[in-house]
Amino acid sequence: MAVNQHSSISARIAPLLYFSNNWISRVGVFLVTLAGVLWLFLLPSYLGGHASNAYVGIALFLILPVVFFAGLGLIPLGILLRRRRGLPLADDLPPLSWNSPHLRRLAVFVVLATGANLVIGSNLTYRAVEHMDSVQFCGATCHVVMKPEFTAYQNSPHSRVECVKCHIGPGASWFVQSKLSGAHQLIAVALNNYERPVPTPVSNLRPARETCEGCHWPDKYGSDRLRVITHFSDSGEETKSVLLMRIGGGGVRGKGIHTAHAGQGVKIRYAHADKGRQTIPWVEYTRDGKSVEYLASKANKEDVARMEVREMDCIDCHNRPSHTFETAERAIDNAIAGGGIDRTLPMVRKVALDAIKRPFDTTEQAEREIPAAVEAFYKKDHPQRGADAAKAGRTALDVWSRNVFPEMRVKWGTYPNNIGHQDYPGCFRCHDDDHKSAEGKTVGQDCNACHQMLAMEEKDPKILTDLAGGK
Ligand code: HEC
Ligand code: HEC
Ligand code: HEC
Ligand code: HEC
Ligand code: HEC
């Protein structure tokens, strides 16, 4: 009786033994089983959302599948190697006949195991691919490398748009392309020889019109838009500029920024002298098949012919839609306007700016010295303002931490913003009244073509009181 039971159990697990009668296959069976059991335990994570932590994410979604598939590969490898050495598949192979219960059991086992492996394997693969597309993986895995972009992204209007929505297109070819360059980047990170700061512009970014227009419909982005920009003087007095931006529709004819560059039948090509596309000596404007070439007065055609030519799209103006690094002055102005820095502290704008514009070798050094510098300034002459000074110091540090990353050599102004013309060349790279066509026409600098100036650094702009109903 006892003997019989024993033999029936061993008959049941016999299929496993056939597959693992060599040590390589045995390791394989062990890995597959381990990964399978772990998968079963962690099933809620695999069916549900994302891991809360970047390293848990890597373990769950990337390492476990590797273990699983490695195990799955080792089993046949072991059998193959055993065959190569001329040994039989198993020491006591059952007779090859359907009447043999051994063979039937073996067949059932193979079918069930293959089914289970397909389910587990496809779920693991799907999750791994999905995880590599998540904001978490892109932004937080190599957290030192991506910290500047990830931080700026979290403070941008696109902080709920996944990285891949802008950086990678759908479909197999984009997938392969991105994973290839991703593997290349991973090696650079592992060898610690990646570029600091991460170079911009991104040479293989997906065509902007495809990505951006997935959410911003060109015929829609049309109406004029009121921009109110708040500034402070060094001593904390507030002024406001009010601009009516001539956005212009993308599809309709008429005036405006978008109509001029991205309207129907418009194509603009330009040559740039530097990699960062900040110096643009040649522009070609095509509308309805008619082209005009503009050349900067100091440029000559031979030099331009050797330069890289690019077709203008959304990114040439909106190059920082998501990684919007601020200038120190604007960031401090916003902090004062928001109340994080108390405007009644004497000379607080200048004190905060001096504190954050000094160079720091490490983040830790800045964390120590920025709040200390602000507090020290008020300690002697305004000891009663200690709490306000401490808060201003902390806010100044926050401003710095969003924009400067010594570990990645990202300083103030490392990544210029092409919208506007006050902080960086921006629109004036072309609109400088210096790019001339053969007929002597220029790419113009008429202030009102781009925006109507409703108020210019005024204390109480009348236009805003009027809009508020005179109050
Ligand atoms: C709304 C679209 C958008 C989203 C979302 C987005 N990016 Fe970008 N990213 C851009 C654009 C545009 C550039 C600059 C391209 C250029 O100038 O050629 C850029 C540039 C970069 C660069 C190059 C360095 C630089 O600052 O120019 C890195 C690195 C980067 N992005 C990482 C990320 C990561 C990580 C995420 C998600 C956390 C992300 N991006 C989300 C649009 C986006
Ligand atoms: C997946 C959708 C999506 C994609 C793709 C996308 N955006 Fe946006 N974008 C948004 C949303 C949503 C907002 C509004 C956020 C808000 O109002 O705070 C927005 C806001 C903006 C704004 C207005 C910001 C402001 O200050 O009011 C600009 C400009 C913009 N996007 C440009 C772009 C550009 C350029 C691209 C392509 C590189 C792009 N977007 C890609 C969803 C997207
Ligand atoms: C010639 C430069 C330029 C190009 C090219 C350009 N834009 Fe703009 N866009 C601007 C400016 C300037 C603004 C206004 C910014 C402001 O109000 O501060 C703007 C505003 C926007 C806004 C916000 C509109 C609103 O009403 O709030 C969106 C969205 C936008 N652009 C999307 C796009 C998309 C998508 C493309 C590509 C098809 C594109 N832009 C091409 C310069 C450009
Ligand atoms: C790569 C060069 C280039 C850049 C950069 C550029 N533009 Fe232009 N823009 C042109 C050209 C070329 C024209 C058409 C000039 C013509 O009429 O032949 C034009 C026309 C315009 C017009 C229409 C002018 C009119 O008189 O109707 C507006 C408005 C405009 N641009 C706004 C902007 C704004 C805003 C920016 C910055 C965010 C900008 N442009 C950046 C090349 C550029
Ligand atoms: C080619 C288009 C264009 C032309 C020409 C142009 N601007 Fe601007 N200007 C812009 C854009 C775009 C902004 C940025 C708005 C924003 O911050 O989003 C801007 C911003 C400004 C600001 C606000 C600066 C701030 O942040 O406080 C002032 C002031 C200004 N322009 C003055 C002028 C004056 C004066 C002229 C005429 C000499 C002029 N602009 C010509 C496109 C233009």
XYZ file of C-alpha atoms and ligand atoms in Angstrom:
686
model
C 0.000 0.000 0.000
C 2.651 2.476 1.153
C 4.818 1.494 -1.728
C 1.952 2.000 -4.146
C 1.200 5.526 -2.868
C 4.844 6.465 -3.108
C 5.078 5.313 -6.675
C 1.914 7.213 -7.652
C 3.341 10.476 -6.252
C 6.602 9.937 -8.039
C 4.634 9.128 -11.191
C 2.840 12.434 -10.858
C 5.983 14.504 -10.503
C 7.805 12.367 -13.018
C 7.361 14.882 -15.860
C 9.239 17.447 -13.793
C 12.037 14.945 -13.315
C 12.309 14.247 -17.037
C 12.913 17.893 -17.653
C 15.349 18.355 -14.838
C 17.565 15.352 -15.063
C 20.537 17.609 -15.687
C 21.640 20.478 -13.504
C 21.144 23.240 -16.097
C 17.486 22.347 -16.623
C 17.117 21.945 -12.887
C 18.275 25.527 -12.321
C 15.824 26.517 -15.066
C 12.900 24.750 -13.390
C 13.867 26.362 -10.094
C 13.983 29.892 -11.605
C 10.683 29.486 -13.469
C 8.997 28.139 -10.367
C 10.460 30.896 -8.188
C 9.398 33.631 -10.612
C 5.993 32.009 -11.083
C 5.328 31.829 -7.350
C 6.536 35.411 -6.820
C 4.344 36.555 -9.714
C 1.348 34.849 -8.096
C 2.028 36.588 -4.783
C 2.573 39.958 -6.440
C -0.338 39.559 -8.850
C -2.125 42.640 -7.447
C 0.848 44.817 -8.463
C 0.945 43.256 -11.898
C -2.735 43.776 -12.534
C -2.934 47.169 -10.849
C -0.986 50.364 -11.331
C 2.639 51.153 -10.827
C 5.116 50.590 -8.069
C 5.395 53.407 -5.596
C 9.164 53.326 -5.619
C 11.585 53.342 -8.555
C 13.635 50.406 -7.245
C 10.594 48.285 -6.416
C 9.462 49.071 -9.968
C 12.715 47.797 -11.442
C 12.611 44.630 -9.300
C 8.965 43.929 -10.075
C 8.713 44.846 -13.698
C 12.197 44.287 -15.074
C 14.174 41.795 -12.958
C 11.400 39.257 -12.368
C 10.685 38.823 -16.102
C 14.403 38.343 -16.732
C 14.525 35.585 -14.078
C 11.405 33.966 -15.527
C 12.555 33.922 -19.126
C 16.115 32.934 -18.217
C 14.668 29.924 -16.394
C 12.428 29.099 -19.323
C 15.433 29.194 -21.624
C 17.647 27.043 -19.397
C 15.283 24.048 -19.386
C 15.564 23.209 -23.118
C 19.212 24.273 -23.089
C 19.977 21.644 -20.464
C 18.083 18.981 -22.405
C 19.820 19.991 -25.622
C 23.268 19.787 -24.052
C 22.426 16.387 -22.627
C 21.387 15.181 -26.088
C 24.599 16.617 -27.560
C 26.578 14.377 -25.242
C 24.652 11.446 -26.679
C 22.740 10.710 -23.484
C 19.052 9.759 -23.732
C 16.415 12.376 -22.878
C 15.813 10.610 -19.613
C 17.224 7.557 -17.974
C 13.903 5.735 -17.923
C 12.006 7.268 -20.819
C 8.467 5.870 -20.977
C 7.617 3.826 -24.078
C 6.332 6.091 -26.850
C 2.760 4.855 -26.954
C -0.533 6.552 -26.108
C -1.401 3.577 -23.964
C 1.420 4.491 -21.647
C 0.031 6.485 -18.705
C 3.505 8.009 -18.360
C 3.373 9.601 -21.765
C -0.179 10.840 -21.290
C 0.790 12.457 -18.021
C 3.806 13.988 -19.670
C 1.640 15.399 -22.485
C -0.915 16.883 -20.056
C 1.893 18.390 -18.020
C 3.517 19.978 -21.081
C 0.197 21.470 -22.242
C -0.685 22.856 -18.798
C 2.806 24.196 -18.149
C 2.957 25.868 -21.546
C -0.428 27.485 -20.927
C 0.629 28.778 -17.521
C 3.944 30.021 -18.908
C 2.177 31.874 -21.712
C -0.121 33.616 -19.235
C 2.672 34.530 -16.815
C 5.155 35.338 -19.583
C 2.848 37.613 -21.548
C 1.708 39.443 -18.435
C 5.332 39.959 -17.364
C 6.339 41.190 -20.826
C 3.382 43.536 -21.102
C 4.109 44.975 -17.688
C 7.828 45.369 -18.415
C 7.115 47.304 -21.618
C 4.494 49.407 -19.894
C 6.778 50.110 -16.984
C 9.564 51.312 -19.256
C 7.095 53.841 -20.672
C 6.008 55.145 -17.278
C 6.924 58.585 -15.990
C 8.402 56.845 -12.970
C 10.843 54.798 -14.986
C 11.797 57.680 -17.294
C 12.088 60.314 -14.626
C 13.153 58.598 -11.466
C 15.177 55.496 -12.292
C 18.426 57.241 -13.121
C 17.456 59.954 -10.723
C 20.683 61.952 -10.827
C 20.735 62.053 -14.620
C 17.071 62.908 -15.102
C 16.630 65.014 -11.968
C 16.776 68.418 -13.709
C 14.227 67.464 -16.394
C 12.052 65.503 -13.972
C 11.958 68.354 -11.438
C 11.155 71.008 -14.028
C 8.556 68.679 -15.553
C 6.760 68.316 -12.232
C 6.406 72.095 -12.060
C 5.137 72.463 -15.631
C 1.664 72.569 -17.182
C 2.476 69.106 -18.614
C 3.186 67.398 -15.310
C 0.361 64.948 -16.004
C 1.527 64.145 -19.537
C 3.701 61.017 -19.709
C 7.281 61.479 -20.891
C 6.742 59.037 -23.747
C 3.815 61.061 -25.113
C 6.298 63.700 -26.257
C 9.515 61.753 -26.520
C 8.444 58.510 -28.193
C 5.842 57.828 -30.846
C 3.508 54.855 -31.029
C 4.205 51.801 -33.177
C 6.928 49.204 -33.473
C 9.595 51.281 -35.191
C 9.523 53.997 -32.523
C 9.555 51.299 -29.885
C 12.680 49.658 -31.289
C 14.355 53.010 -31.890
C 13.698 54.208 -28.358
C 14.764 50.956 -26.735
C 17.971 50.918 -28.784
C 18.895 54.442 -27.795
C 17.687 53.626 -24.278
C 20.095 50.674 -24.080
C 22.855 52.939 -25.324
C 21.984 55.490 -22.620
C 21.850 52.792 -19.943
C 25.392 51.740 -20.823
C 26.554 55.361 -20.653
C 25.002 55.671 -17.199
C 26.521 52.385 -16.034
C 29.955 53.497 -17.249
C 29.343 56.935 -15.779
C 30.444 58.626 -19.015
C 27.194 60.338 -19.998
C 27.141 64.004 -20.889
C 26.462 66.538 -18.155
C 24.275 68.462 -18.676
C 22.130 66.229 -20.894
C 22.544 67.891 -24.293
C 19.712 69.853 -25.846
C 18.091 70.014 -28.374
C 17.100 66.379 -28.586
C 18.183 65.221 -32.025
C 15.759 62.302 -32.349
C 12.679 63.847 -30.770
C 9.468 62.729 -32.404
C 8.155 65.304 -34.936
C 6.515 67.940 -32.743
C 3.459 68.400 -34.919
C 2.584 64.739 -34.367
C 3.023 64.820 -30.604
C 1.754 68.263 -29.657
C -1.162 68.170 -32.078
C -2.349 64.957 -30.464
C -3.635 67.218 -27.681
C -3.494 70.780 -29.043
C -5.693 70.917 -32.112
C -4.143 73.445 -34.525
C -7.414 75.012 -35.658
C -8.246 75.717 -32.061
C -5.201 77.434 -30.570
C -6.362 80.732 -31.884
C -7.675 83.471 -29.692
C -5.633 86.380 -28.328
C -4.398 85.787 -24.854
C -3.844 88.231 -22.037
C -0.532 87.871 -20.231
C 0.066 89.653 -16.945
C 3.683 89.574 -15.839
C 4.576 90.700 -12.331
C 7.977 92.161 -11.490
C 9.498 93.502 -8.293
C 12.206 96.076 -7.788
C 15.157 95.223 -5.565
C 13.440 96.962 -2.700
C 10.215 95.000 -3.227
C 7.933 97.391 -5.139
C 5.526 95.622 -7.455
C 4.949 96.512 -11.127
C 2.937 94.750 -13.806
C 3.293 94.392 -17.563
C 0.191 93.469 -19.539
C 0.536 91.988 -23.020
C -2.165 90.890 -25.424
C -0.510 87.962 -27.197
C -1.510 87.617 -30.861
C -1.651 83.814 -30.820
C -3.377 83.418 -34.194
C -5.145 80.296 -35.448
C -3.266 77.425 -37.006
C -5.765 76.580 -39.699
C -7.466 79.858 -40.538
C -5.943 82.638 -42.546
C -5.174 85.890 -40.844
C -2.601 87.412 -38.575
C -0.925 85.997 -35.547
C 1.999 83.985 -34.260
C 0.727 80.488 -35.011
C -0.770 81.490 -38.357
C 2.547 82.960 -39.491
C 4.649 79.889 -38.645
C 2.323 76.908 -38.504
C -0.626 78.002 -40.637
C -1.857 76.139 -43.704
C 0.661 76.074 -46.549
C 3.423 77.613 -44.425
C 6.867 76.074 -44.279
C 9.869 77.707 -42.611
C 13.376 76.314 -42.893
C 16.417 77.763 -41.192
C 20.168 77.183 -40.941
C 21.800 77.282 -37.511
C 25.449 77.964 -36.765
C 25.439 76.249 -33.351
C 24.114 72.949 -32.091
C 21.763 74.706 -29.684
C 20.035 76.515 -32.614
C 20.550 79.900 -30.978
C 22.381 81.559 -33.900
C 20.282 81.580 -37.072
C 21.885 83.375 -40.035
C 19.528 82.096 -42.795
C 15.745 81.660 -42.961
C 13.538 80.530 -45.828
C 9.817 81.344 -45.627
C 7.474 79.445 -47.951
C 3.788 80.244 -48.171
C 1.500 78.760 -50.823
C 4.522 77.585 -52.805
C 6.236 80.989 -52.910
C 9.590 81.198 -51.101
C 11.547 84.141 -49.725
C 15.065 83.793 -48.334
C 16.355 86.020 -45.537
C 20.070 86.332 -44.784
C 21.591 88.007 -41.715
C 23.713 91.019 -42.679
C 26.956 89.543 -41.308
C 26.418 86.083 -42.806
C 27.599 84.866 -46.198
C 26.022 82.185 -48.370
C 29.081 79.884 -48.458
C 29.173 79.535 -44.669
C 25.431 79.009 -44.533
C 25.620 76.236 -47.144
C 27.736 74.201 -44.746
C 25.311 74.566 -41.825
C 22.614 72.168 -40.688
C 19.146 73.101 -41.975
C 15.998 72.405 -39.978
C 12.309 72.761 -40.677
C 10.647 74.889 -38.027
C 7.945 73.323 -35.868
C 6.328 73.836 -32.450
C 9.554 72.932 -30.603
C 11.534 75.788 -32.138
C 9.481 78.218 -30.050
C 8.072 75.888 -27.368
C 11.384 74.198 -26.600
C 10.607 74.192 -22.864
C 6.945 73.161 -22.691
C 7.686 70.710 -19.956
C 11.238 71.266 -18.724
C 10.724 74.922 -18.002
C 13.738 76.148 -16.086
C 13.164 79.636 -14.722
C 15.551 82.568 -14.628
C 16.586 83.474 -11.097
C 14.909 86.891 -11.363
C 11.551 85.567 -12.578
C 11.522 82.746 -10.043
C 12.174 85.142 -7.155
C 9.527 87.548 -8.497
C 7.013 84.703 -8.497
C 8.038 83.663 -5.000
C 7.506 87.210 -3.725
C 4.164 87.455 -5.532
C 3.124 84.112 -4.047
C 4.046 85.177 -0.520
C 6.832 82.634 0.037
C 9.196 85.579 0.367
C 7.856 88.464 2.445
C 8.055 91.642 0.355
C 8.254 93.846 3.428
C 11.695 92.504 4.327
C 14.082 95.319 3.324
C 15.858 94.675 -0.001
C 14.640 91.097 0.054
C 14.678 90.549 -3.712
C 18.328 91.499 -3.966
C 19.286 89.506 -0.872
C 17.529 86.380 -2.187
C 18.999 86.769 -5.670
C 22.526 87.227 -4.320
C 22.080 84.081 -2.229
C 20.878 81.841 -5.063
C 23.068 83.136 -7.870
C 26.353 82.198 -6.217
C 27.931 79.046 -7.657
C 27.737 75.907 -5.504
C 29.705 72.697 -5.976
C 27.088 70.418 -4.453
C 23.412 70.460 -3.550
C 24.332 69.929 0.116
C 26.447 73.067 0.113
C 23.550 75.102 -1.291
C 21.157 73.592 1.260
C 23.439 74.797 4.037
C 24.456 78.156 2.671
C 21.405 79.680 0.923
C 19.083 79.830 3.974
C 22.036 80.836 6.169
C 22.985 83.713 3.852
C 19.450 85.162 3.851
C 19.061 84.798 7.617
C 22.484 86.287 8.299
C 21.601 89.415 6.331
C 18.670 90.271 8.608
C 20.117 89.002 11.867
C 22.122 92.122 12.694
C 19.786 94.980 11.719
C 16.382 93.287 11.886
C 16.598 90.643 14.600
C 12.833 90.858 15.174
C 12.203 89.553 11.614
C 13.949 86.222 12.246
C 10.949 84.040 11.346
C 10.257 85.904 8.073
C 13.947 85.761 7.161
C 14.034 82.012 7.799
C 10.974 81.468 5.594
C 12.467 83.637 2.840
C 15.674 81.603 3.062
C 13.802 78.332 2.712
C 11.807 79.638 -0.254
C 14.980 80.904 -1.926
C 16.453 77.424 -1.525
C 13.297 75.900 -3.085
C 13.680 78.212 -6.065
C 17.313 77.208 -6.428
C 16.531 73.473 -6.099
C 14.013 73.602 -8.943
C 16.476 75.148 -11.337
C 20.101 74.410 -10.513
C 21.643 70.925 -10.390
C 25.408 70.989 -9.744
C 25.647 67.186 -10.058
C 24.443 67.495 -13.675
C 26.214 70.836 -14.261
C 22.866 72.533 -14.867
C 23.288 76.203 -13.951
C 21.094 79.283 -14.333
C 20.499 79.678 -18.065
C 21.918 76.303 -19.168
C 18.683 75.561 -21.033
C 17.509 78.714 -22.849
C 13.780 79.225 -23.422
C 12.899 80.333 -26.956
C 9.495 81.855 -26.163
C 9.934 85.616 -25.894
C 13.053 87.752 -26.274
C 13.809 89.300 -22.904
C 15.757 86.528 -21.195
C 17.192 84.732 -24.226
C 17.386 85.587 -27.965
C 14.166 83.597 -28.595
C 11.997 85.200 -31.286
C 14.715 87.776 -31.986
C 16.981 85.037 -33.370
C 15.106 85.800 -36.599
C 12.981 88.858 -35.810
C 15.899 91.270 -35.476
C 15.310 93.562 -38.486
C 18.717 92.345 -39.652
C 17.719 89.290 -41.721
C 17.127 90.705 -45.224
C 15.628 89.263 -48.405
C 16.964 90.061 -51.892
C 14.266 92.764 -52.151
C 15.397 94.287 -48.865
C 12.429 93.021 -46.817
C 13.297 92.018 -43.239
C 11.966 89.586 -40.661
C 10.385 92.361 -38.690
C 10.532 93.502 -35.092
C 7.217 95.379 -35.006
C 6.235 95.055 -31.359
C 2.521 94.957 -32.126
C 2.720 92.093 -34.611
C 3.357 89.674 -31.750
C 1.708 91.399 -28.831
C -0.099 94.560 -28.044
C 1.573 96.288 -25.109
C -1.287 97.234 -22.804
C 0.949 98.219 -19.898
C 4.686 98.309 -19.381
C 5.992 97.805 -15.812
C 3.272 99.976 -14.281
C 2.402 100.139 -10.638
C -1.360 99.903 -11.117
C -2.084 99.269 -14.790
C -5.305 101.077 -15.728
C -6.225 98.247 -18.099
C -6.441 95.772 -15.209
C -8.629 98.056 -13.108
C -10.835 98.596 -16.176
C -11.135 94.869 -16.765
C -12.067 94.375 -13.134
C -14.937 96.819 -13.575
C -13.157 99.927 -12.363
C -12.482 98.604 -8.861
C 5.028 68.168 -23.339
C 6.050 67.371 -23.936
C 7.147 66.730 -23.075
C 6.987 65.904 -21.984
C 5.710 65.425 -21.340
C 8.333 65.525 -21.570
N 9.266 66.131 -22.377
Fe 11.302 65.975 -22.212
N 11.535 67.348 -23.714
C 10.496 67.925 -24.427
C 11.052 68.899 -25.331
C 10.256 69.745 -26.316
C 12.460 68.901 -25.129
C 13.499 69.802 -25.779
C 13.654 69.382 -27.169
C 14.529 70.256 -27.963
O 14.774 71.424 -27.613
O 14.938 69.702 -28.972
C 12.729 67.899 -24.115
C 14.001 67.578 -23.659
C 14.288 66.588 -22.733
C 15.618 66.165 -22.338
C 16.928 66.720 -22.888
C 17.506 67.808 -22.025
C 16.725 69.085 -22.099
O 16.295 69.552 -21.024
O 16.523 69.630 -23.184
C 15.458 65.165 -21.412
C 16.556 64.418 -20.683
C 14.039 64.954 -21.222
N 13.347 65.827 -22.046
C 13.472 64.011 -20.366
C 12.099 63.913 -20.083
C 11.525 63.100 -19.017
C 12.326 62.202 -18.084
C 10.178 63.301 -19.045
C 9.102 62.730 -18.109
C 9.351 62.908 -16.697
C 9.892 64.224 -20.142
N 11.081 64.579 -20.738
C 8.617 64.673 -20.492
C 9.159 67.638 -24.320
C 8.584 66.868 -23.318
C -1.130 64.282 -23.813
C -1.588 65.617 -24.070
C -0.595 66.717 -24.370
C 0.471 66.694 -25.236
C 0.998 65.539 -26.069
C 1.009 68.038 -25.230
N 0.296 68.837 -24.386
Fe 0.535 70.837 -24.089
N -0.900 70.834 -22.670
C -1.679 69.747 -22.330
C -2.592 70.140 -21.270
C -3.601 69.224 -20.607
C -2.331 71.498 -21.010
C -3.064 72.409 -20.035
C -2.409 72.441 -18.719
C -2.971 73.535 -17.858
O -3.891 74.217 -18.265
O -2.416 73.691 -16.787
C -1.286 71.919 -21.905
C -0.767 73.206 -21.959
C 0.121 73.655 -22.937
C 0.521 75.041 -23.137
C 0.020 76.232 -22.362
C 0.872 76.425 -21.167
C 0.480 77.640 -20.403
O 1.378 78.255 -19.862
O -0.711 77.946 -20.349
C 1.424 75.047 -24.159
C 2.156 76.254 -24.734
C 1.577 73.673 -24.618
N 0.775 72.863 -23.858
C 2.424 73.289 -25.644
C 2.650 71.963 -26.000
C 3.659 71.547 -26.939
C 4.590 72.485 -27.679
C 3.570 70.178 -27.038
C 4.423 69.244 -27.898
C 5.826 69.195 -27.546
C 2.500 69.742 -26.154
N 1.986 70.846 -25.538
C 2.100 68.428 -25.997
C -1.620 68.487 -22.902
C -0.680 68.064 -23.823
C 6.814 81.130 -33.766
C 6.826 80.497 -32.533
C 5.731 79.490 -32.231
C 5.459 78.326 -32.907
C 6.170 77.765 -34.129
C 4.370 77.687 -32.189
N 3.989 78.464 -31.133
Fe 2.528 78.037 -29.780
N 2.776 79.852 -28.911
C 3.765 80.765 -29.238
C 3.647 81.926 -28.384
C 4.556 83.139 -28.404
C 2.543 81.687 -27.532
C 2.015 82.603 -26.471
C 2.790 82.422 -25.233
C 2.270 83.264 -24.107
O 1.109 83.650 -24.144
O 3.029 83.495 -23.214
C 2.032 80.358 -27.880
C 0.947 79.748 -27.243
C 0.591 78.408 -27.437
C -0.401 77.697 -26.682
C -1.240 78.279 -25.574
C -2.401 78.942 -26.268
C -3.385 79.579 -25.359
O -4.390 80.052 -25.890
O -3.170 79.619 -24.151
C -0.448 76.420 -27.165
C -1.340 75.302 -26.699
C 0.521 76.338 -28.249
N 1.132 77.551 -28.381
C 0.765 75.203 -28.983
C 1.548 75.180 -30.131
C 1.638 74.045 -31.027
C 0.940 72.724 -30.843
C 2.504 74.386 -32.023
C 2.941 73.555 -33.228
C 1.884 73.262 -34.163
C 2.938 75.747 -31.760
N 2.334 76.189 -30.607
C 3.829 76.460 -32.545
C 4.730 80.625 -30.215
C 4.794 79.579 -31.122
C 13.516 80.656 -37.489
C 13.184 82.046 -37.604
C 12.025 82.582 -36.809
C 11.832 82.522 -35.444
C 12.743 81.902 -34.399
C 10.611 83.202 -35.177
N 10.043 83.640 -36.341
Fe 8.307 84.694 -36.546
N 8.563 84.761 -38.554
C 9.640 84.256 -39.236
C 9.488 84.542 -40.641
C 10.478 84.169 -41.723
C 8.278 85.236 -40.784
C 7.626 85.759 -42.052
C 8.212 87.028 -42.505
C 7.540 87.407 -43.805
O 6.496 88.053 -43.743
O 8.057 87.002 -44.853
C 7.712 85.356 -39.452
C 6.505 86.015 -39.173
C 6.016 86.212 -37.910
C 4.791 86.922 -37.598
C 3.901 87.620 -38.604
C 4.452 88.980 -38.809
C 3.504 89.895 -39.514
O 3.948 91.008 -39.779
O 2.374 89.514 -39.742
C 4.641 86.887 -36.247
C 3.510 87.501 -35.436
C 5.763 86.159 -35.688
N 6.553 85.769 -36.731
C 5.961 85.907 -34.340
C 7.039 85.203 -33.814
C 7.217 84.934 -32.425
C 6.302 85.356 -31.310
C 8.379 84.223 -32.300
C 9.026 83.716 -31.035
C 8.215 82.939 -30.121
C 8.920 84.041 -33.626
N 8.064 84.646 -34.515
C 10.086 83.371 -33.907
C 10.713 83.573 -38.702
C 10.896 83.293 -37.361
C 8.472 88.272 -32.996
C 7.527 88.551 -31.974
C 7.818 89.669 -30.981
C 8.213 90.937 -31.290
C 8.502 91.523 -32.652
C 8.321 91.640 -30.046
N 7.998 90.808 -29.005
Fe 7.982 91.290 -27.031
N 7.480 89.390 -26.563
C 7.236 88.385 -27.478
C 6.922 87.175 -26.757
C 6.603 85.825 -27.385
C 6.990 87.490 -25.372
C 6.858 86.517 -24.203
C 5.526 86.448 -23.581
C 5.638 85.420 -22.494
O 6.331 85.666 -21.509
O 5.073 84.367 -22.660
C 7.342 88.899 -25.292
C 7.496 89.599 -24.113
C 7.714 90.942 -24.028
C 7.728 91.698 -22.799
C 7.453 91.172 -21.420
C 8.728 90.916 -20.752
C 8.537 90.475 -19.358
O 8.488 89.280 -19.150
O 8.425 91.323 -18.507
C 7.990 92.998 -23.132
C 8.112 94.153 -22.207
C 8.151 93.031 -24.569
N 7.964 91.778 -25.086
C 8.431 94.184 -25.276
C 8.583 94.237 -26.635
C 8.876 95.433 -27.373
C 9.044 96.780 -26.760
C 8.950 95.093 -28.677
C 9.238 95.987 -29.898
C 10.599 96.432 -29.969
C 8.710 93.669 -28.762
N 8.480 93.201 -27.526
C 8.706 92.961 -29.945
C 7.286 88.470 -28.847
C 7.685 89.590 -29.550
